[in-house]
mmCIF file of C-alpha atoms and ligand atoms in Angstrom:
data_model
loop_
_atom_site.group_PDB
_atom_site.id
_atom_site.type_symbol
_atom_site.label_atom_id
_atom_site.label_comp_id
_atom_site.label_asym_id
_atom_site.label_seq_id
_atom_site.Cartn_x
_atom_site.Cartn_y
_atom_site.Cartn_z
ATOM 1 C CA MET D 49 122.427 114.323 81.615
ATOM 2 C CA SER D 50 121.458 118.291 82.193
ATOM 3 C CA LEU D 51 118.121 119.079 83.241
ATOM 4 C CA ALA D 52 117.735 122.438 81.852
ATOM 5 C CA THR D 53 114.062 122.652 81.524
ATOM 6 C CA VAL D 54 111.074 120.608 81.617
ATOM 7 C CA ASP D 55 110.344 118.808 78.387
ATOM 8 C CA SER D 56 113.086 120.369 76.698
ATOM 9 C CA ALA D 57 113.246 119.206 72.950
ATOM 10 C CA ARG D 58 116.862 118.701 73.658
ATOM 11 C CA GLN D 59 116.514 116.459 76.668
ATOM 12 C CA ALA D 60 117.454 112.770 76.023
ATOM 13 C CA ARG D 61 115.150 110.021 76.116
ATOM 14 C CA PRO D 62 113.987 108.139 78.208
ATOM 15 C CA ARG D 63 113.301 111.577 79.811
ATOM 16 C CA GLU D 64 114.695 111.928 83.665
ATOM 17 C CA ARG D 65 112.685 113.813 86.316
ATOM 18 C CA ALA D 66 114.008 115.945 89.248
ATOM 19 C CA ALA D 67 113.548 114.084 92.413
ATOM 20 C CA ASN D 68 110.256 114.603 94.317
ATOM 21 C CA ASP D 69 109.519 116.713 90.997
ATOM 22 C CA TRP D 70 111.141 119.741 92.349
ATOM 23 C CA TYR D 71 110.939 122.250 89.489
ATOM 24 C CA VAL D 72 110.584 126.011 90.486
ATOM 25 C CA GLU D 73 108.430 128.556 88.972
ATOM 26 C CA PRO D 74 109.527 132.182 88.615
ATOM 27 C CA GLU D 75 108.262 134.624 90.955
ATOM 28 C CA TRP D 76 106.676 136.927 87.988
ATOM 29 C CA ALA D 77 104.286 133.560 87.323
ATOM 30 C CA VAL D 78 103.348 134.030 90.907
ATOM 31 C CA ARG D 79 102.573 137.553 90.558
ATOM 32 C CA GLY D 80 100.647 136.737 87.242
ATOM 33 C CA LEU D 81 98.102 134.806 89.331
ATOM 34 C CA LEU D 82 98.000 137.893 91.859
ATOM 35 C CA ASP D 83 96.802 139.893 88.738
ATOM 36 C CA VAL D 84 93.842 137.907 87.998
ATOM 37 C CA GLN D 85 92.927 136.757 91.650
ATOM 38 C CA ARG D 86 92.168 137.685 95.230
ATOM 39 C CA PHE D 87 92.707 135.690 98.291
ATOM 40 C CA SER D 88 91.543 136.332 101.517
ATOM 41 C CA GLY D 89 92.630 134.378 104.504
ATOM 42 C CA LEU D 90 95.414 132.227 104.892
ATOM 43 C CA VAL D 91 97.337 130.872 102.049
ATOM 44 C CA TRP D 92 99.000 127.522 102.264
ATOM 45 C CA ASP D 93 101.710 125.974 99.812
ATOM 46 C CA PRO D 94 101.849 122.292 100.729
ATOM 47 C CA ALA D 95 104.458 121.707 98.186
ATOM 48 C CA CYS D 96 106.598 124.996 98.608
ATOM 49 C CA GLY D 97 110.049 123.609 97.903
ATOM 50 C CA LYS D 98 112.135 126.999 98.415
ATOM 51 C CA GLY D 99 108.998 128.886 99.339
ATOM 52 C CA THR D 100 108.538 130.846 96.031
ATOM 53 C CA ILE D 101 104.856 131.019 96.069
ATOM 54 C CA PRO D 102 104.650 131.910 99.984
ATOM 55 C CA ARG D 103 107.169 134.389 99.696
ATOM 56 C CA THR D 104 105.734 136.100 96.391
ATOM 57 C CA PHE D 105 102.634 136.455 98.313
ATOM 58 C CA LYS D 106 104.093 137.928 101.482
ATOM 59 C CA ALA D 107 106.060 140.588 99.051
ATOM 60 C CA ALA D 108 102.753 141.226 97.758
ATOM 61 C CA GLY D 109 101.397 142.068 100.935
ATOM 62 C CA HIS D 110 99.513 139.160 101.710
ATOM 63 C CA ALA D 111 101.128 138.582 105.358
ATOM 64 C CA ALA D 112 99.005 135.278 106.213
ATOM 65 C CA ALA D 113 101.296 132.627 103.873
ATOM 66 C CA ILE D 114 102.785 129.860 104.777
ATOM 67 C CA GLY D 115 104.775 126.690 103.164
ATOM 68 C CA THR D 116 105.176 123.036 103.991
ATOM 69 C CA ASP D 117 107.043 120.186 101.804
ATOM 70 C CA LEU D 118 107.921 116.583 101.933
ATOM 71 C CA VAL D 119 111.149 117.387 101.741
ATOM 72 C CA ASP D 120 113.141 120.078 103.745
ATOM 73 C CA ARG D 121 114.147 123.091 101.040
ATOM 74 C CA GLY D 122 114.951 125.767 103.559
ATOM 75 C CA TYR D 123 111.378 127.475 103.629
ATOM 76 C CA GLY D 124 108.521 126.521 105.927
ATOM 77 C CA ARG D 125 108.091 122.897 107.275
ATOM 78 C CA GLY D 126 109.784 119.963 105.698
ATOM 79 C CA GLY D 127 108.832 116.542 106.023
ATOM 80 C CA SER D 128 105.289 117.026 105.816
ATOM 81 C CA ASP D 129 103.839 114.645 103.158
ATOM 82 C CA PHE D 130 100.627 116.717 102.002
ATOM 83 C CA LEU D 131 98.523 113.335 100.934
ATOM 84 C CA ALA D 132 98.971 111.994 104.575
ATOM 85 C CA ILE D 133 97.478 115.222 106.164
ATOM 86 C CA ASP D 134 94.018 114.195 107.644
ATOM 87 C CA PRO D 135 91.081 116.597 106.396
ATOM 88 C CA ALA D 136 89.099 115.177 109.618
ATOM 89 C CA HIS D 137 90.697 117.798 111.644
ATOM 90 C CA ASP D 138 89.859 121.017 111.057
ATOM 91 C CA ALA D 139 93.118 122.386 112.260
ATOM 92 C CA ASN D 140 94.771 121.014 109.452
ATOM 93 C CA ARG D 141 92.536 122.997 107.036
ATOM 94 C CA ALA D 142 93.177 126.405 105.608
ATOM 95 C CA ALA D 143 91.302 128.925 103.558
ATOM 96 C CA ASN D 144 93.415 128.581 100.340
ATOM 97 C CA ILE D 145 95.777 126.174 98.922
ATOM 98 C CA VAL D 146 98.396 127.529 96.054
ATOM 99 C CA SER D 147 100.594 125.490 94.971
ATOM 100 C CA ASN D 148 102.577 124.215 92.188
ATOM 101 C CA PRO D 149 102.281 120.501 92.932
ATOM 102 C CA PRO D 150 104.479 117.604 91.930
ATOM 103 C CA PHE D 151 103.325 117.062 88.273
ATOM 104 C CA ASN D 152 103.018 112.915 88.879
ATOM 105 C CA LEU D 153 100.728 113.629 91.656
ATOM 106 C CA ALA D 154 98.969 116.911 90.901
ATOM 107 C CA GLU D 155 95.638 114.706 90.722
ATOM 108 C CA HIS D 156 96.068 113.023 94.108
ATOM 109 C CA PHE D 157 96.869 116.709 95.309
ATOM 110 C CA LEU D 158 93.676 118.197 93.702
ATOM 111 C CA ARG D 159 91.351 115.643 95.420
ATOM 112 C CA HIS D 160 93.058 116.123 98.784
ATOM 113 C CA ALA D 161 93.194 119.927 98.584
ATOM 114 C CA LEU D 162 89.355 119.949 98.056
ATOM 115 C CA LYS D 163 88.939 118.266 101.356
ATOM 116 C CA LEU D 164 91.431 120.675 103.109
ATOM 117 C CA ALA D 165 90.617 124.270 101.432
ATOM 118 C CA THR D 166 87.788 125.847 102.655
ATOM 119 C CA HIS D 167 87.860 128.972 100.199
ATOM 120 C CA LYS D 168 90.235 128.240 96.737
ATOM 121 C CA ILE D 169 92.631 126.297 95.391
ATOM 122 C CA ALA D 170 95.077 127.489 92.905
ATOM 123 C CA PHE D 171 97.396 125.183 90.911
ATOM 124 C CA LEU D 172 100.031 125.811 88.761
ATOM 125 C CA LEU D 173 99.730 123.088 86.019
ATOM 126 C CA ARG D 174 100.745 122.136 82.089
ATOM 127 C CA LEU D 175 97.802 123.585 79.968
ATOM 128 C CA SER D 176 97.552 120.003 78.671
ATOM 129 C CA TRP D 177 96.419 118.905 82.166
ATOM 130 C CA LEU D 178 93.013 119.837 80.789
ATOM 131 C CA GLU D 179 92.815 117.152 78.190
ATOM 132 C CA GLY D 180 91.978 113.437 78.703
ATOM 133 C CA ARG D 181 88.723 111.596 79.319
ATOM 134 C CA GLY D 182 89.961 110.526 82.565
ATOM 135 C CA ARG D 183 90.104 114.249 83.924
ATOM 136 C CA ALA D 184 86.206 114.592 83.142
ATOM 137 C CA TRP D 185 85.654 114.456 86.913
ATOM 138 C CA ILE D 186 87.377 117.974 87.302
ATOM 139 C CA PHE D 187 85.116 119.522 84.960
ATOM 140 C CA ASN D 188 82.068 117.740 86.313
ATOM 141 C CA GLU D 189 82.415 117.036 90.026
ATOM 142 C CA THR D 190 84.242 120.316 91.131
ATOM 143 C CA PRO D 191 84.346 123.687 91.478
ATOM 144 C CA LEU D 192 86.575 124.579 88.756
ATOM 145 C CA ALA D 193 86.257 128.355 88.865
ATOM 146 C CA ALA D 194 88.962 129.806 86.167
ATOM 147 C CA VAL D 195 91.686 128.808 84.042
ATOM 148 C CA HIS D 196 94.263 131.398 83.529
ATOM 149 C CA PRO D 197 96.706 130.413 80.814
ATOM 150 C CA PHE D 198 99.785 132.806 80.391
ATOM 151 C CA ALA D 199 100.228 135.109 77.415
ATOM 152 C CA ALA D 200 104.112 134.223 77.792
ATOM 153 C CA ARG D 201 105.713 130.802 78.222
ATOM 154 C CA VAL D 202 106.816 130.099 81.893
ATOM 155 C CA SER D 203 110.275 128.190 82.401
ATOM 156 C CA MET D 204 110.345 125.776 85.032
ATOM 157 C CA PRO D 205 113.780 124.733 85.511
ATOM 158 C CA PRO D 206 114.845 121.903 88.408
ATOM 159 C CA GLY D 207 115.366 123.482 91.973
ATOM 160 C CA THR D 208 119.089 121.937 91.568
ATOM 161 C CA VAL D 209 119.884 124.168 88.921
ATOM 162 C CA ALA D 210 121.282 127.468 89.769
ATOM 163 C CA GLN D 211 120.146 129.813 86.745
ATOM 164 C CA GLU D 212 116.738 131.069 85.906
ATOM 165 C CA ALA D 213 116.077 129.435 82.276
ATOM 166 C CA LYS D 214 114.400 131.197 79.759
ATOM 167 C CA GLY D 215 111.276 130.636 77.604
ATOM 168 C CA GLY D 216 110.097 127.208 78.170
ATOM 169 C CA ALA D 217 108.614 124.257 75.642
ATOM 170 C CA VAL D 218 105.938 123.663 77.930
ATOM 171 C CA ALA D 219 102.576 125.864 78.111
ATOM 172 C CA PHE D 220 101.430 126.154 81.858
ATOM 173 C CA MET D 221 98.187 127.587 83.442
ATOM 174 C CA TRP D 222 96.981 128.483 86.967
ATOM 175 C CA ALA D 223 93.707 126.475 87.245
ATOM 176 C CA VAL D 224 91.567 127.667 90.349
ATOM 177 C CA TRP D 225 88.926 126.129 92.392
ATOM 178 C CA ASP D 226 86.339 128.090 94.410
ATOM 179 C CA TRP D 227 83.860 126.889 96.791
ATOM 180 C CA SER D 228 81.949 129.616 95.977
ATOM 181 C CA HIS D 229 81.579 128.467 92.221
ATOM 182 C CA PRO D 230 79.051 125.916 91.352
ATOM 183 C CA VAL D 231 80.356 122.592 90.888
ATOM 184 C CA GLY D 232 80.326 121.363 87.188
ATOM 185 C CA ALA D 233 79.282 124.927 85.978
ATOM 186 C CA PRO D 234 81.886 126.201 83.419
ATOM 187 C CA PRO D 235 85.005 128.102 84.378
ATOM 188 C CA ILE D 236 86.086 131.216 83.431
ATOM 189 C CA LEU D 237 88.899 131.946 80.899
ATOM 190 C CA ARG D 238 91.170 134.902 81.754
ATOM 191 C CA ARG D 239 94.618 135.225 80.273
ATOM 192 C CA ILE D 240 97.970 136.280 82.518
ATOM 193 C CA GLU D 241 98.986 138.869 80.080
ATOM 194 C CA ARG D 242 102.230 139.549 82.747
ATOM 195 C CA LYS D 243 105.733 139.511 80.675
ATOM 196 C CA PRO D 244 108.458 137.637 82.504
ATOM 197 C CA GLU D 245 110.793 139.980 84.718
HETATM 198 C C1 SAM B 431 106.991 121.580 91.486
HETATM 199 S S1 SAM B 431 108.040 121.385 92.701
HETATM 200 C C2 SAM B 431 107.500 122.948 93.918
HETATM 201 C C3 SAM B 431 108.521 124.373 93.921
HETATM 202 C C4 SAM B 431 108.092 125.229 95.018
HETATM 203 N N1 SAM B 431 107.210 126.150 94.581
HETATM 204 C C5 SAM B 431 109.332 126.108 94.742
HETATM 205 O O1 SAM B 431 109.672 127.457 95.126
HETATM 206 O O2 SAM B 431 110.510 125.229 95.147
HETATM 207 C C6 SAM B 431 107.307 120.025 93.857
HETATM 208 C C7 SAM B 431 107.431 120.082 95.344
HETATM 209 O O3 SAM B 431 106.652 118.863 95.585
HETATM 210 C C8 SAM B 431 107.096 118.705 96.765
HETATM 211 N N2 SAM B 431 106.417 117.220 97.262
HETATM 212 C C9 SAM B 431 106.371 116.085 96.254
HETATM 213 N N3 SAM B 431 105.546 114.789 97.113
HETATM 214 C C10 SAM B 431 105.290 115.586 97.774
HETATM 215 C C11 SAM B 431 104.391 115.115 98.664
HETATM 216 N N4 SAM B 431 103.931 113.946 99.128
HETATM 217 N N5 SAM B 431 103.834 116.251 99.879
HETATM 218 C C12 SAM B 431 104.381 117.203 100.067
HETATM 219 N N6 SAM B 431 105.193 118.074 98.905
HETATM 220 C C13 SAM B 431 105.704 116.934 97.978
HETATM 221 C C14 SAM B 431 108.742 117.965 96.398
HETATM 222 O O4 SAM B 431 109.663 118.029 97.457
HETATM 223 C C15 SAM B 431 108.895 119.775 95.826
HETATM 224 O O5 SAM B 431 109.596 120.476 96.235
#
């Protein structure tokens, strides 16, 4: 079966997901985050895949950007299970964690990132991720500071597909947690206006 785009209406059922949820965001979607958020200090993507996020940060002049991943995909350090990283060691912490986390583990990634990031966390997630009674803890118990939907659709093809897909059936957002934002206070809503490049 072809895996053209996440949740494509043309996909057969039952839906088959890419191994380890390796779906790759376009660089413009990362530049879109930089349009609306500032980061100081180290930026770490613990699910970096082929490195789209740290590469884009570096290209934008943010030199301190690194990546790790469970699987070695040719960027940063492979063989690193983010969920197994011990937050008790200061050396494992970073100022910022910025990632497109594996969708099926996104809540676990958030819980862990809250222990490891000292300043900000930015996750690229489906907009619908905000729904659900089970996710009330994200609004009540975390410093969710900003929600950034995209004006344009972000396509997110599997990393094994060479060509960049256009458009997409799923709405995505950047959600940002900031330890300077009071826990439980309402997040700001600011749309990313950048167009696909
Ligand atoms: C949505 S993709 C991120 C794509 C990436 N931004 C890129 O440029 O290729 C999710 C990534 O999470 C990785 N992953 C899955 N489980 C993981 C874990 N427990 N720890 C670290 N990385 C994991 C996958 O190998 C995959 O590369």
